[in-house]
JSON list of C-alpha atoms in Angstrom, two decimals:
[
{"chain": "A", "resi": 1, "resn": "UNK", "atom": "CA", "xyz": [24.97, -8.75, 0.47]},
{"chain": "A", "resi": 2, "resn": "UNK", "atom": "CA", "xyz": [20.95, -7.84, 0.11]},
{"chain": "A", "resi": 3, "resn": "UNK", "atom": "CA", "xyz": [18.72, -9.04, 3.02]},
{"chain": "A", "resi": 4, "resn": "UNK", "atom": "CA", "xyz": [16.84, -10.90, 0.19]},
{"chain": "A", "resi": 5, "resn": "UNK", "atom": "CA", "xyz": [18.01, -12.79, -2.26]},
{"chain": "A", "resi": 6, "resn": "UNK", "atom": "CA", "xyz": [16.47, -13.91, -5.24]},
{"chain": "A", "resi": 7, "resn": "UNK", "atom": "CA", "xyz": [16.67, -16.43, -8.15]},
{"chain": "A", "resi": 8, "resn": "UNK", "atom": "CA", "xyz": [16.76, -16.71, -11.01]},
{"chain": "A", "resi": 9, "resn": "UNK", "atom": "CA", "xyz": [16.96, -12.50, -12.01]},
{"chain": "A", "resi": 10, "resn": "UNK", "atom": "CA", "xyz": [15.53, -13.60, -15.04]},
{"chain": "A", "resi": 11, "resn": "UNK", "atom": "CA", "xyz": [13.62, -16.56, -16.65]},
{"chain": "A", "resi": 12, "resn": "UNK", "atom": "CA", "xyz": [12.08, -17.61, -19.53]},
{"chain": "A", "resi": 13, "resn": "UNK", "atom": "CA", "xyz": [9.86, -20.24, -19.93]},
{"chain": "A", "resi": 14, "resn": "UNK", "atom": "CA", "xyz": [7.13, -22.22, -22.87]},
{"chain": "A", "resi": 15, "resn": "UNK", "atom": "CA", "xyz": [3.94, -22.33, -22.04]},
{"chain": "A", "resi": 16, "resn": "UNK", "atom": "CA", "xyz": [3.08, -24.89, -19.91]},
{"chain": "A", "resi": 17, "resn": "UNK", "atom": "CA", "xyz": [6.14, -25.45, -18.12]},
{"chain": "A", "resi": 18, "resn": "UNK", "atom": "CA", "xyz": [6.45, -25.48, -14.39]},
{"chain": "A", "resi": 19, "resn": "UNK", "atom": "CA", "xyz": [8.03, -22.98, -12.76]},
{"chain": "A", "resi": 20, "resn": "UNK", "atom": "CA", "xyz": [9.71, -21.98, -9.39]},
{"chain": "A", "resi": 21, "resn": "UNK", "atom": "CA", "xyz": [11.07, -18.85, -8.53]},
{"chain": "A", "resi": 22, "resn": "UNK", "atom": "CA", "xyz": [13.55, -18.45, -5.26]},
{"chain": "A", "resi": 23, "resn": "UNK", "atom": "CA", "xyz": [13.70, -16.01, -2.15]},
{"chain": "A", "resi": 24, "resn": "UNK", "atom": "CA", "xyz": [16.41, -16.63, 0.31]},
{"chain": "A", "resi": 25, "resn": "UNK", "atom": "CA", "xyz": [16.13, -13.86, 3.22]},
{"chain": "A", "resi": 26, "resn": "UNK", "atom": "CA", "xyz": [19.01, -13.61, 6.30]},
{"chain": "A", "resi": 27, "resn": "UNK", "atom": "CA", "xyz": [17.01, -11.37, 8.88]},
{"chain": "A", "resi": 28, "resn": "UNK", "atom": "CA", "xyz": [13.94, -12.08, 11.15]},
{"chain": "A", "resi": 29, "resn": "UNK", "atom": "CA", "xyz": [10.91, -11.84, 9.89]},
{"chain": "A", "resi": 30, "resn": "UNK", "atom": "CA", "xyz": [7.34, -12.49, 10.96]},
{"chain": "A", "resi": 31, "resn": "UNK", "atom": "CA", "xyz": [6.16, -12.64, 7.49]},
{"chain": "A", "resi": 32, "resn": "UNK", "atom": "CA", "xyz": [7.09, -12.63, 3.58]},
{"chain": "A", "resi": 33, "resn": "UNK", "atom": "CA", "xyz": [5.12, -11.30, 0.61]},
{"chain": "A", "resi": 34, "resn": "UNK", "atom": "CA", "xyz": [4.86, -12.57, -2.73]},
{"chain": "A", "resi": 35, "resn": "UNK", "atom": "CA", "xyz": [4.25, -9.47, -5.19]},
{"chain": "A", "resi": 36, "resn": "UNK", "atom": "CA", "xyz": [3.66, -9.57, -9.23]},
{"chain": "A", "resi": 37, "resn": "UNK", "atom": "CA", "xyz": [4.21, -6.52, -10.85]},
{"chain": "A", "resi": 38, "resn": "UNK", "atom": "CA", "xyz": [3.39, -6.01, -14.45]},
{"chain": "A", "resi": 39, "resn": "UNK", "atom": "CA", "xyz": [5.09, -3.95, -17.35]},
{"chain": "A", "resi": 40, "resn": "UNK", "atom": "CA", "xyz": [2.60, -0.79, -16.65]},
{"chain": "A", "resi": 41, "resn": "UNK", "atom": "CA", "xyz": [4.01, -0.91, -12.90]},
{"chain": "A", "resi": 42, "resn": "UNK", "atom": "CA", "xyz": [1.31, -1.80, -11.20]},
{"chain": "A", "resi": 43, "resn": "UNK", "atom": "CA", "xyz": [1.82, -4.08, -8.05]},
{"chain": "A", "resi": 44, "resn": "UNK", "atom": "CA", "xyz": [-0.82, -6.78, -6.72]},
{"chain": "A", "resi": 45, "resn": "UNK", "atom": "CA", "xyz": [-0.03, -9.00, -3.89]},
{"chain": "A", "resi": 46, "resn": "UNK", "atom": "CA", "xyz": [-0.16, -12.59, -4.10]},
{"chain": "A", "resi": 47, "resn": "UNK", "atom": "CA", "xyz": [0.56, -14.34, -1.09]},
{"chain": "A", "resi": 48, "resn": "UNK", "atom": "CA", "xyz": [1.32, -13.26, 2.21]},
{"chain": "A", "resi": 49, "resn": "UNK", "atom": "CA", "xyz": [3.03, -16.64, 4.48]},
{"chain": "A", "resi": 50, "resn": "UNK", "atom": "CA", "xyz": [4.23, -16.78, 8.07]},
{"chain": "A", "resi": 51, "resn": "UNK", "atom": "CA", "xyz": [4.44, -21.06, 7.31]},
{"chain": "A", "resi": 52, "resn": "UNK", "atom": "CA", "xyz": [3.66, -23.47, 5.36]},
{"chain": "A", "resi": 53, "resn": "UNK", "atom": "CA", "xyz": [2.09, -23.70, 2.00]},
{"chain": "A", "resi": 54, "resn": "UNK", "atom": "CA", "xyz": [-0.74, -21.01, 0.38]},
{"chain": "A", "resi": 55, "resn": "UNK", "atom": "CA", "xyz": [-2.37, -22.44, -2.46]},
{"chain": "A", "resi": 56, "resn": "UNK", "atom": "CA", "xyz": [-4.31, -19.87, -4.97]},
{"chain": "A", "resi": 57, "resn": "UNK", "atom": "CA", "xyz": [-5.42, -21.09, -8.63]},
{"chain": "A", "resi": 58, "resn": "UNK", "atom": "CA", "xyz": [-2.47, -22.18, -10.17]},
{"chain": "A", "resi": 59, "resn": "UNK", "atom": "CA", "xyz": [0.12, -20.10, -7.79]},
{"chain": "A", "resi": 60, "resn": "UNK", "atom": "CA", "xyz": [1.94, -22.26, -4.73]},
{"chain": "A", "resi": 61, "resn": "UNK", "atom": "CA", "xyz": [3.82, -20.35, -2.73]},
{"chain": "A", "resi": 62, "resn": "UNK", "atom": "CA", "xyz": [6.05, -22.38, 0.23]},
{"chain": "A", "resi": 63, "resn": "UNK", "atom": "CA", "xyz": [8.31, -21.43, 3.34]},
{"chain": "A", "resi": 64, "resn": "UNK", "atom": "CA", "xyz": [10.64, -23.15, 4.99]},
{"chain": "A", "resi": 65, "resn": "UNK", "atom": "CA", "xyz": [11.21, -20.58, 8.37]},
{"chain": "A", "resi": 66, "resn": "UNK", "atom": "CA", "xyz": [14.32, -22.57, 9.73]},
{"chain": "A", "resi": 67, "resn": "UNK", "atom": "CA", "xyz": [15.78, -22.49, 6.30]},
{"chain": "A", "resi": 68, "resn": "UNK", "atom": "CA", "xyz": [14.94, -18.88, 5.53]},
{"chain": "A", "resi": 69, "resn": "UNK", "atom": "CA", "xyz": [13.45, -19.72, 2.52]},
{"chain": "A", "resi": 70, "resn": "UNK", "atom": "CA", "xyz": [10.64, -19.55, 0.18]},
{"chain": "A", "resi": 71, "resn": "UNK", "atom": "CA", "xyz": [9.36, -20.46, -3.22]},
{"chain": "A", "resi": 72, "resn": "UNK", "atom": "CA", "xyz": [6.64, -19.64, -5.58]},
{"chain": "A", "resi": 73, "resn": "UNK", "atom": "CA", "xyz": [5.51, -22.53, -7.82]},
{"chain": "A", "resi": 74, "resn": "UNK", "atom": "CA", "xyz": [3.28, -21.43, -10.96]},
{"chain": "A", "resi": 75, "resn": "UNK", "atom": "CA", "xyz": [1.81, -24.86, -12.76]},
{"chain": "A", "resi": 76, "resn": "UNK", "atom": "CA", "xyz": [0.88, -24.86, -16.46]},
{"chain": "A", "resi": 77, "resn": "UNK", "atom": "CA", "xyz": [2.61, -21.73, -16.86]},
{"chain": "A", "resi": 78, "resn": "UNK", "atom": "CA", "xyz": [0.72, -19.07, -19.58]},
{"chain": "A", "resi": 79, "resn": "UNK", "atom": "CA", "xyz": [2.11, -15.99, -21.87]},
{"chain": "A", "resi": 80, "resn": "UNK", "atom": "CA", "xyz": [-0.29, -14.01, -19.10]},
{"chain": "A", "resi": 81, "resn": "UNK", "atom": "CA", "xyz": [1.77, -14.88, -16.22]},
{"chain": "A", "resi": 82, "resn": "UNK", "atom": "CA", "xyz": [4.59, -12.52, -17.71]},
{"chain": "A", "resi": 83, "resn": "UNK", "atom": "CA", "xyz": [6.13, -10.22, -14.78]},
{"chain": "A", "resi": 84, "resn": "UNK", "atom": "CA", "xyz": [8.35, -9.39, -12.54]},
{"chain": "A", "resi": 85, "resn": "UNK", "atom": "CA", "xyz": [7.64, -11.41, -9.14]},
{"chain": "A", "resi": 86, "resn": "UNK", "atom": "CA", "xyz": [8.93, -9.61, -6.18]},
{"chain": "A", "resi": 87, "resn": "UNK", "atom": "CA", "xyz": [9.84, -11.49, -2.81]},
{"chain": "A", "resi": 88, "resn": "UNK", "atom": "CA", "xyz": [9.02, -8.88, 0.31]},
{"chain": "A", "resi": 89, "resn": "UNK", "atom": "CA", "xyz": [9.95, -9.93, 3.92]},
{"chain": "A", "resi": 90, "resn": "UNK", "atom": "CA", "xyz": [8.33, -8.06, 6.83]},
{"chain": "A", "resi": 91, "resn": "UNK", "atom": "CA", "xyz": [11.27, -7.46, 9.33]},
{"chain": "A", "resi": 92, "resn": "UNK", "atom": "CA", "xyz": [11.28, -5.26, 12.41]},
{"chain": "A", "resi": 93, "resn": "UNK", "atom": "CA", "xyz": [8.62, -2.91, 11.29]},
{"chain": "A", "resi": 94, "resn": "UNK", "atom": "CA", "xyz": [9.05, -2.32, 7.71]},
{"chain": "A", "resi": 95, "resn": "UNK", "atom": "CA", "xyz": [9.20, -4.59, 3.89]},
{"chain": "A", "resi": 96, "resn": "UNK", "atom": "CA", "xyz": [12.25, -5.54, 2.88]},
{"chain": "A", "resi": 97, "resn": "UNK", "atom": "CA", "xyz": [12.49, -6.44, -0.98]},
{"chain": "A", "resi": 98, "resn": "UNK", "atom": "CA", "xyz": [14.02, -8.21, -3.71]},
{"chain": "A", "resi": 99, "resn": "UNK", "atom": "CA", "xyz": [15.48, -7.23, -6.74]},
{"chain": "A", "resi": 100, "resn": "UNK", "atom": "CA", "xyz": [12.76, -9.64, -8.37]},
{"chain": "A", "resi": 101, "resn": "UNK", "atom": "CA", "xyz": [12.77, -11.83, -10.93]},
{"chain": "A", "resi": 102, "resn": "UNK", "atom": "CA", "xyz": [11.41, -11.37, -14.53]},
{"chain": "A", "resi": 103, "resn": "UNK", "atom": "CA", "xyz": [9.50, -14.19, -16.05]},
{"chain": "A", "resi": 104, "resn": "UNK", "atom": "CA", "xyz": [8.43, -14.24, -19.62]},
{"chain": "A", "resi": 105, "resn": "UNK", "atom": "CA", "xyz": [5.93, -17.14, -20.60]},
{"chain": "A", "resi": 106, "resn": "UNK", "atom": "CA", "xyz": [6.01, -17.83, -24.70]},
{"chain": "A", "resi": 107, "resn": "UNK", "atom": "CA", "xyz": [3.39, -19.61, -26.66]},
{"chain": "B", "resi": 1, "resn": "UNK", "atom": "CA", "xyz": [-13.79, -1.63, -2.99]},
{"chain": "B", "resi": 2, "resn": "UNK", "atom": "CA", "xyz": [-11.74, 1.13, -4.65]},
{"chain": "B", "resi": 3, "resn": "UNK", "atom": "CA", "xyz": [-7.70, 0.78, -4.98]},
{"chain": "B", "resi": 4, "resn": "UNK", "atom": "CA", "xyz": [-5.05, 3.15, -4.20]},
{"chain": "B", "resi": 5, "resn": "UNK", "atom": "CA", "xyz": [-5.38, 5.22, -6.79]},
{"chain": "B", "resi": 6, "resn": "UNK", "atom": "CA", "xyz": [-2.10, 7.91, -7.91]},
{"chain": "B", "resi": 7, "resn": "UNK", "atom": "CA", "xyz": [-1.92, 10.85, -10.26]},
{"chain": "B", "resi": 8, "resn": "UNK", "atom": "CA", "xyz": [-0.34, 11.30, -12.61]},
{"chain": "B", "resi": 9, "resn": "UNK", "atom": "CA", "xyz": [0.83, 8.22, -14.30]},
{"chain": "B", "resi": 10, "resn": "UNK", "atom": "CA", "xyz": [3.80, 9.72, -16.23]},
{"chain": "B", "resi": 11, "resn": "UNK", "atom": "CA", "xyz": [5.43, 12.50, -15.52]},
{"chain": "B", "resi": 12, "resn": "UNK", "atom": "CA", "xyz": [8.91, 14.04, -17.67]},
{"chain": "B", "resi": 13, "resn": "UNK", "atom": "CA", "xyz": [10.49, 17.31, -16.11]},
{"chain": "B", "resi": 14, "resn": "UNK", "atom": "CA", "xyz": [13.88, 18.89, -16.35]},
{"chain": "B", "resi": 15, "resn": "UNK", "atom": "CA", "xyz": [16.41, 18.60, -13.80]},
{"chain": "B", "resi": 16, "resn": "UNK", "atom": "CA", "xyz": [16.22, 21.09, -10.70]},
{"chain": "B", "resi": 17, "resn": "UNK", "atom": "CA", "xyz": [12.80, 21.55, -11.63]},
{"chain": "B", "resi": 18, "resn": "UNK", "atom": "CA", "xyz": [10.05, 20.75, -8.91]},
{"chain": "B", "resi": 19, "resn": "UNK", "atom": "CA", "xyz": [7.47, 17.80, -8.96]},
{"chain": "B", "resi": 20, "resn": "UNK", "atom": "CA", "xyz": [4.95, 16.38, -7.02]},
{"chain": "B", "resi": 21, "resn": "UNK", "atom": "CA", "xyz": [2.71, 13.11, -6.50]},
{"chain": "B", "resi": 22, "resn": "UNK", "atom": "CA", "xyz": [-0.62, 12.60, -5.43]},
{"chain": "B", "resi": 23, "resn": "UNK", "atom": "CA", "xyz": [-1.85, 9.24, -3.37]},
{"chain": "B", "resi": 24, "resn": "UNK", "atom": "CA", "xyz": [-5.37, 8.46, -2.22]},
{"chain": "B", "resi": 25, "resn": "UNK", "atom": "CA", "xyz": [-5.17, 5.17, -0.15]},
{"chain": "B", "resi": 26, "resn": "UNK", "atom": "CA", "xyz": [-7.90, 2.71, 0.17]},
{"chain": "B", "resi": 27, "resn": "UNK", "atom": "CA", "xyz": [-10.57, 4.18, 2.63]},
{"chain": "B", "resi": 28, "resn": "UNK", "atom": "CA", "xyz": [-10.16, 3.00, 6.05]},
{"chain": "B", "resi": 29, "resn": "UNK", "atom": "CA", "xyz": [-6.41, 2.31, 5.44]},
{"chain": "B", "resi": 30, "resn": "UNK", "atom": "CA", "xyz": [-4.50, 4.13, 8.50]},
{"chain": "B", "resi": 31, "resn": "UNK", "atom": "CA", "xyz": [-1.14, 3.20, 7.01]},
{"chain": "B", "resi": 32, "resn": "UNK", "atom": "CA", "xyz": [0.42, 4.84, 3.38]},
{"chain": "B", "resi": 33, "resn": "UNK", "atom": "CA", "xyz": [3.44, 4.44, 2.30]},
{"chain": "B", "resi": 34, "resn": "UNK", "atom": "CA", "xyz": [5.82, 6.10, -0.35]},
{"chain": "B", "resi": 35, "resn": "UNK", "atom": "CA", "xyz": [8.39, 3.52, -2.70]},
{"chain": "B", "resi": 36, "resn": "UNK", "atom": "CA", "xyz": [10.52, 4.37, -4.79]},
{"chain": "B", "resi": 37, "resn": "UNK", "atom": "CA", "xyz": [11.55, 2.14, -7.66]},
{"chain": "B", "resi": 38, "resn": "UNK", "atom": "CA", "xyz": [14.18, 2.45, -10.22]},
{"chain": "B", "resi": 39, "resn": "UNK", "atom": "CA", "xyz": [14.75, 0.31, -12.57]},
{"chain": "B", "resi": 40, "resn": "UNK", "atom": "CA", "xyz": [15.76, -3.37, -12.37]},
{"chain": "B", "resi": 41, "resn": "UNK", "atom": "CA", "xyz": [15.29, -2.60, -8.47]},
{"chain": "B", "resi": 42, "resn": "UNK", "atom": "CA", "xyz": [13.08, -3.84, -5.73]},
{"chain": "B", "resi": 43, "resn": "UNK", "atom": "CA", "xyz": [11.14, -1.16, -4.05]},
{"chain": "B", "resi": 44, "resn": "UNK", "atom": "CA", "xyz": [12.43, 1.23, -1.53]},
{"chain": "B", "resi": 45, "resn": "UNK", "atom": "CA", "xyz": [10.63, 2.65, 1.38]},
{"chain": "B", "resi": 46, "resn": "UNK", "atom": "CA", "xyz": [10.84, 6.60, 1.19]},
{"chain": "B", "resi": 47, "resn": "UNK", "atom": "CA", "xyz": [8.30, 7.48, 3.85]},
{"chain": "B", "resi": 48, "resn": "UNK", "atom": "CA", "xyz": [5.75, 5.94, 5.86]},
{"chain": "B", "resi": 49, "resn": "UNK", "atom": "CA", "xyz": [2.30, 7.25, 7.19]},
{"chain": "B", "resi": 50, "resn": "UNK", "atom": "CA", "xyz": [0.35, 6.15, 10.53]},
{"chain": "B", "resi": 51, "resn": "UNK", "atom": "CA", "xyz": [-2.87, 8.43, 9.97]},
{"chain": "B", "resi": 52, "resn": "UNK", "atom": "CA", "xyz": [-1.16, 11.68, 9.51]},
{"chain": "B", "resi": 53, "resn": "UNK", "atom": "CA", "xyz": [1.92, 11.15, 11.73]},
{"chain": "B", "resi": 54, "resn": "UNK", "atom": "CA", "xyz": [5.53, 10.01, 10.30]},
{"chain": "B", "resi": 55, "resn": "UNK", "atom": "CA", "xyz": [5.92, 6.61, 11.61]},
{"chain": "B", "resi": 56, "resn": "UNK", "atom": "CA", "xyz": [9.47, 5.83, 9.36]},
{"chain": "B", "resi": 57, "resn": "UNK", "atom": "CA", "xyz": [11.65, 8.67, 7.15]},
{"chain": "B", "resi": 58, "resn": "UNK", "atom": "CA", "xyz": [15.01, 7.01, 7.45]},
{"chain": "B", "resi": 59, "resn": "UNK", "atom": "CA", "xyz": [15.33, 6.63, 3.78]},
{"chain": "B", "resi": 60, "resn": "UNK", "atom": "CA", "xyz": [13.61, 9.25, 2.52]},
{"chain": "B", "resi": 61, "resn": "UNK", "atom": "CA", "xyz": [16.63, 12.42, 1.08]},
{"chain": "B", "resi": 62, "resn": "UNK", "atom": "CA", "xyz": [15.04, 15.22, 2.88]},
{"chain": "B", "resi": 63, "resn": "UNK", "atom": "CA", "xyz": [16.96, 18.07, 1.35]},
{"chain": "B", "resi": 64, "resn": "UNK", "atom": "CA", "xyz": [14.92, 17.63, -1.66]},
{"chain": "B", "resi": 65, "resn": "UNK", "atom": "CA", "xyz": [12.16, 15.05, -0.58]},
{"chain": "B", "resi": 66, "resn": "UNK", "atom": "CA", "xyz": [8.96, 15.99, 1.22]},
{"chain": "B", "resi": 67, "resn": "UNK", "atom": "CA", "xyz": [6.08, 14.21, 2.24]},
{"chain": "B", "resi": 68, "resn": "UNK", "atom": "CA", "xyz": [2.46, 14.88, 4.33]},
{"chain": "B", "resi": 69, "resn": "UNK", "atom": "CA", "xyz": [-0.46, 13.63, 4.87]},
{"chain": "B", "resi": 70, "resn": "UNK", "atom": "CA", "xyz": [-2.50, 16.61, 6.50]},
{"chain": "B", "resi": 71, "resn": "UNK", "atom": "CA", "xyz": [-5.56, 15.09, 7.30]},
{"chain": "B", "resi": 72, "resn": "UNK", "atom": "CA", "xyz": [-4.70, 11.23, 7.31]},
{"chain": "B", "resi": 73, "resn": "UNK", "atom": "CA", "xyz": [-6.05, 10.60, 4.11]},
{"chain": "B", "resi": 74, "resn": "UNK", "atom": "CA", "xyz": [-4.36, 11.71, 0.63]},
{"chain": "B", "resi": 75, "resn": "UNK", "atom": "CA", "xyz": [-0.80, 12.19, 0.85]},
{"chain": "B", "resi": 76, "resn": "UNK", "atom": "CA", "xyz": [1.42, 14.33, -1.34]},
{"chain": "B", "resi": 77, "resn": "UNK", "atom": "CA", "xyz": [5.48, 13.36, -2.12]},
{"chain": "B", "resi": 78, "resn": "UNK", "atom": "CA", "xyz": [7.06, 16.02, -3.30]},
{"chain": "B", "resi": 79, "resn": "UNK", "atom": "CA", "xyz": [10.27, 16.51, -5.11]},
{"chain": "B", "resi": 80, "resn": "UNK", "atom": "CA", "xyz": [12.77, 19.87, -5.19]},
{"chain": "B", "resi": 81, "resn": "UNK", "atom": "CA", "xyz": [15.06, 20.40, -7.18]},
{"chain": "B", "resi": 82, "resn": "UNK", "atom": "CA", "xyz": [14.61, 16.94, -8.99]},
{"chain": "B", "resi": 83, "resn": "UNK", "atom": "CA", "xyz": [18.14, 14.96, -10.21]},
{"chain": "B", "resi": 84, "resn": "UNK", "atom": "CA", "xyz": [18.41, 12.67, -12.64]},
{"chain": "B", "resi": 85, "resn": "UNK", "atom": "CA", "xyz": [19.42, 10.21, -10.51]},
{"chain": "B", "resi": 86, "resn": "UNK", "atom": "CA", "xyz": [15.33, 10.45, -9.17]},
{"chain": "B", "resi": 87, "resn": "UNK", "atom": "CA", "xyz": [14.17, 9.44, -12.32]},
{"chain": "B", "resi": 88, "resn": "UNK", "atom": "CA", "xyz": [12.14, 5.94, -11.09]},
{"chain": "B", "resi": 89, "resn": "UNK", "atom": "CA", "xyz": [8.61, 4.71, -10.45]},
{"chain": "B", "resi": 90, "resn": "UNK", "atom": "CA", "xyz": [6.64, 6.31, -7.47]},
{"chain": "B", "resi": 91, "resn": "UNK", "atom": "CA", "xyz": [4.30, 3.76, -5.35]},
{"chain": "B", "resi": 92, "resn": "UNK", "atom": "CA", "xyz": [1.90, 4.68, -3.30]},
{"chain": "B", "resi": 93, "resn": "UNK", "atom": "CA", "xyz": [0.95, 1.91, -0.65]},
{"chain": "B", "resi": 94, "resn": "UNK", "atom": "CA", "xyz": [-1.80, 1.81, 2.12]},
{"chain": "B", "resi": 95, "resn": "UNK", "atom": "CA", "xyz": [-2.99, -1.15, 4.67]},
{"chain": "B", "resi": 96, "resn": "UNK", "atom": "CA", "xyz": [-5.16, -1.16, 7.13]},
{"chain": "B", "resi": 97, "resn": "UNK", "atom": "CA", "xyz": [-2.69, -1.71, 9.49]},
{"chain": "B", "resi": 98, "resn": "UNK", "atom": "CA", "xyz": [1.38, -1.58, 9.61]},
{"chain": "B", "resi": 99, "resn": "UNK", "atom": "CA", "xyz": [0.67, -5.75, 10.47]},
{"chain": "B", "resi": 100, "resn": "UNK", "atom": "CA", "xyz": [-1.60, -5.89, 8.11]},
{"chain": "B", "resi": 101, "resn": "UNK", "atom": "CA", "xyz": [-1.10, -7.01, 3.93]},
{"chain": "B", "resi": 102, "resn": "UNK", "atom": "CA", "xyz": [-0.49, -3.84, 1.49]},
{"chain": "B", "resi": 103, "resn": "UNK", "atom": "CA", "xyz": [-2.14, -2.66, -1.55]},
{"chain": "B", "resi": 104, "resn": "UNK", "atom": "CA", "xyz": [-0.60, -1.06, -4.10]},
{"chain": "B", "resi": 105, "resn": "UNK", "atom": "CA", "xyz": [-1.37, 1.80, -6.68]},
{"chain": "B", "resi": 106, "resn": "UNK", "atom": "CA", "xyz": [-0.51, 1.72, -10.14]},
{"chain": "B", "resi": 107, "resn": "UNK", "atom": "CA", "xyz": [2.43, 4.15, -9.69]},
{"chain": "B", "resi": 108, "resn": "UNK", "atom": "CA", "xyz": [4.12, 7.50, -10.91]},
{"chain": "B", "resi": 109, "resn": "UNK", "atom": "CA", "xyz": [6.64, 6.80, -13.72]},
{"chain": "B", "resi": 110, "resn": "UNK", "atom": "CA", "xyz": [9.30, 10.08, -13.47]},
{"chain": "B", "resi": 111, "resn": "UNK", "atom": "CA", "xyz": [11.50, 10.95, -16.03]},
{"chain": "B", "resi": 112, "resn": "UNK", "atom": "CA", "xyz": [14.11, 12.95, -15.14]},
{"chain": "B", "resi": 113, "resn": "UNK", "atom": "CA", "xyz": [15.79, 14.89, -18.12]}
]
């Protein structure tokens, strides 16, 4: 079983919709990473949480430490937000990631 | 501000031949990192760089996998003889600190043949 789970592996979605995205992690951590990577490979961060709720533009992104969970919430979803989102955990001293999940937005 | 930039982008050799990636982190960054990343895979730490020292190999093969960072700047991964089982996306990542959040380059794309 991977240290970090997520779900769904793959979505699809029409523009517009609201979406969530789901990383379950079973190890300590003292913080998670939401990453987007786009089709050229390129990898920008988009939140990094310890608690709580981060907020940026249309992007939420939640955890729930007790649970060992997260979620990243994208509102009005648009063809642009198509990528792979990739949950990262910080654990003893390294990352620890998901397998992601690919989301494709159509018109 | 500058990003981590890598070279090349795309790279095809034949098996057993050699190969090797170039990484210039953000300036000021103390910590670089080597991923690699094959496809339909999260990321996986190869190496990882505290100025020029090794502060994590565990995962990186070192029969054929080699890494520095002479001056604690640019780093070099280098791979020989390559397999076709290495044939993945390269990422380079640097942070200020190992606490602190990390930026990503665009990558190496390696085709092994």
């Amino acid at each position: 079983k991977n240290e970090v789970e997520q779900s769904p592996q793959n979505l699809t979605a029409q523009e517009g919709e609201f979406i969530t995205i789901n990383c379950s992690y079973s190890v300590g951590i003292s913080a998670l990473h939401w990453l987007q990577q786009h089709p050229g490979g390129g990898i920008v961060s988009l939140f990094m949480l310890s608690s709580g709720k981060k907020k940026h533009g249309r992007l939420i992104a939640t955890i729930n430490i007790q649970e060992k969970h997260s979620s990243l919430h994208i509102t009005a979803s648009h063809p642009r937000d198509s990528a792979v989102y990739i949950c990262a955990v910080r654990g003893t001293d390294k990352l620890i990631f998901g397998t992601g999940t690919r989301l494709q937005v159509f018109p | 501000e500058a990003g981590v930039a890598q070279s090349p982008r795309y790279k095809i050799i034949e098996k057993r031949q050699s190969v090797a990636f170039w990484c210039n982190p953000i300036s000021g960054h103390a910590t670089l990192y080597w991923y690699q990343q094959i496809l339909g895979q999260g990321p996986k730490l190869l190496i990882q760089f505290q100025n020029n020292g090794v502060v994590d190999d565990s995962q990186l093969p070192k029969d054929r996998f080699s890494a520095e960072r002479l001056k604690g700047v640019d780093s070099t991964l280098k791979i020989q003889p390559a397999k076709l089982e290495d044939s993945a996306v390269y990422l380079c990542a640097s942070s200020y600190s190992r606490e602190e959040t990390q930026y990503f380059g665009p990558g190496t794309r390696l085709l092994v043949l």
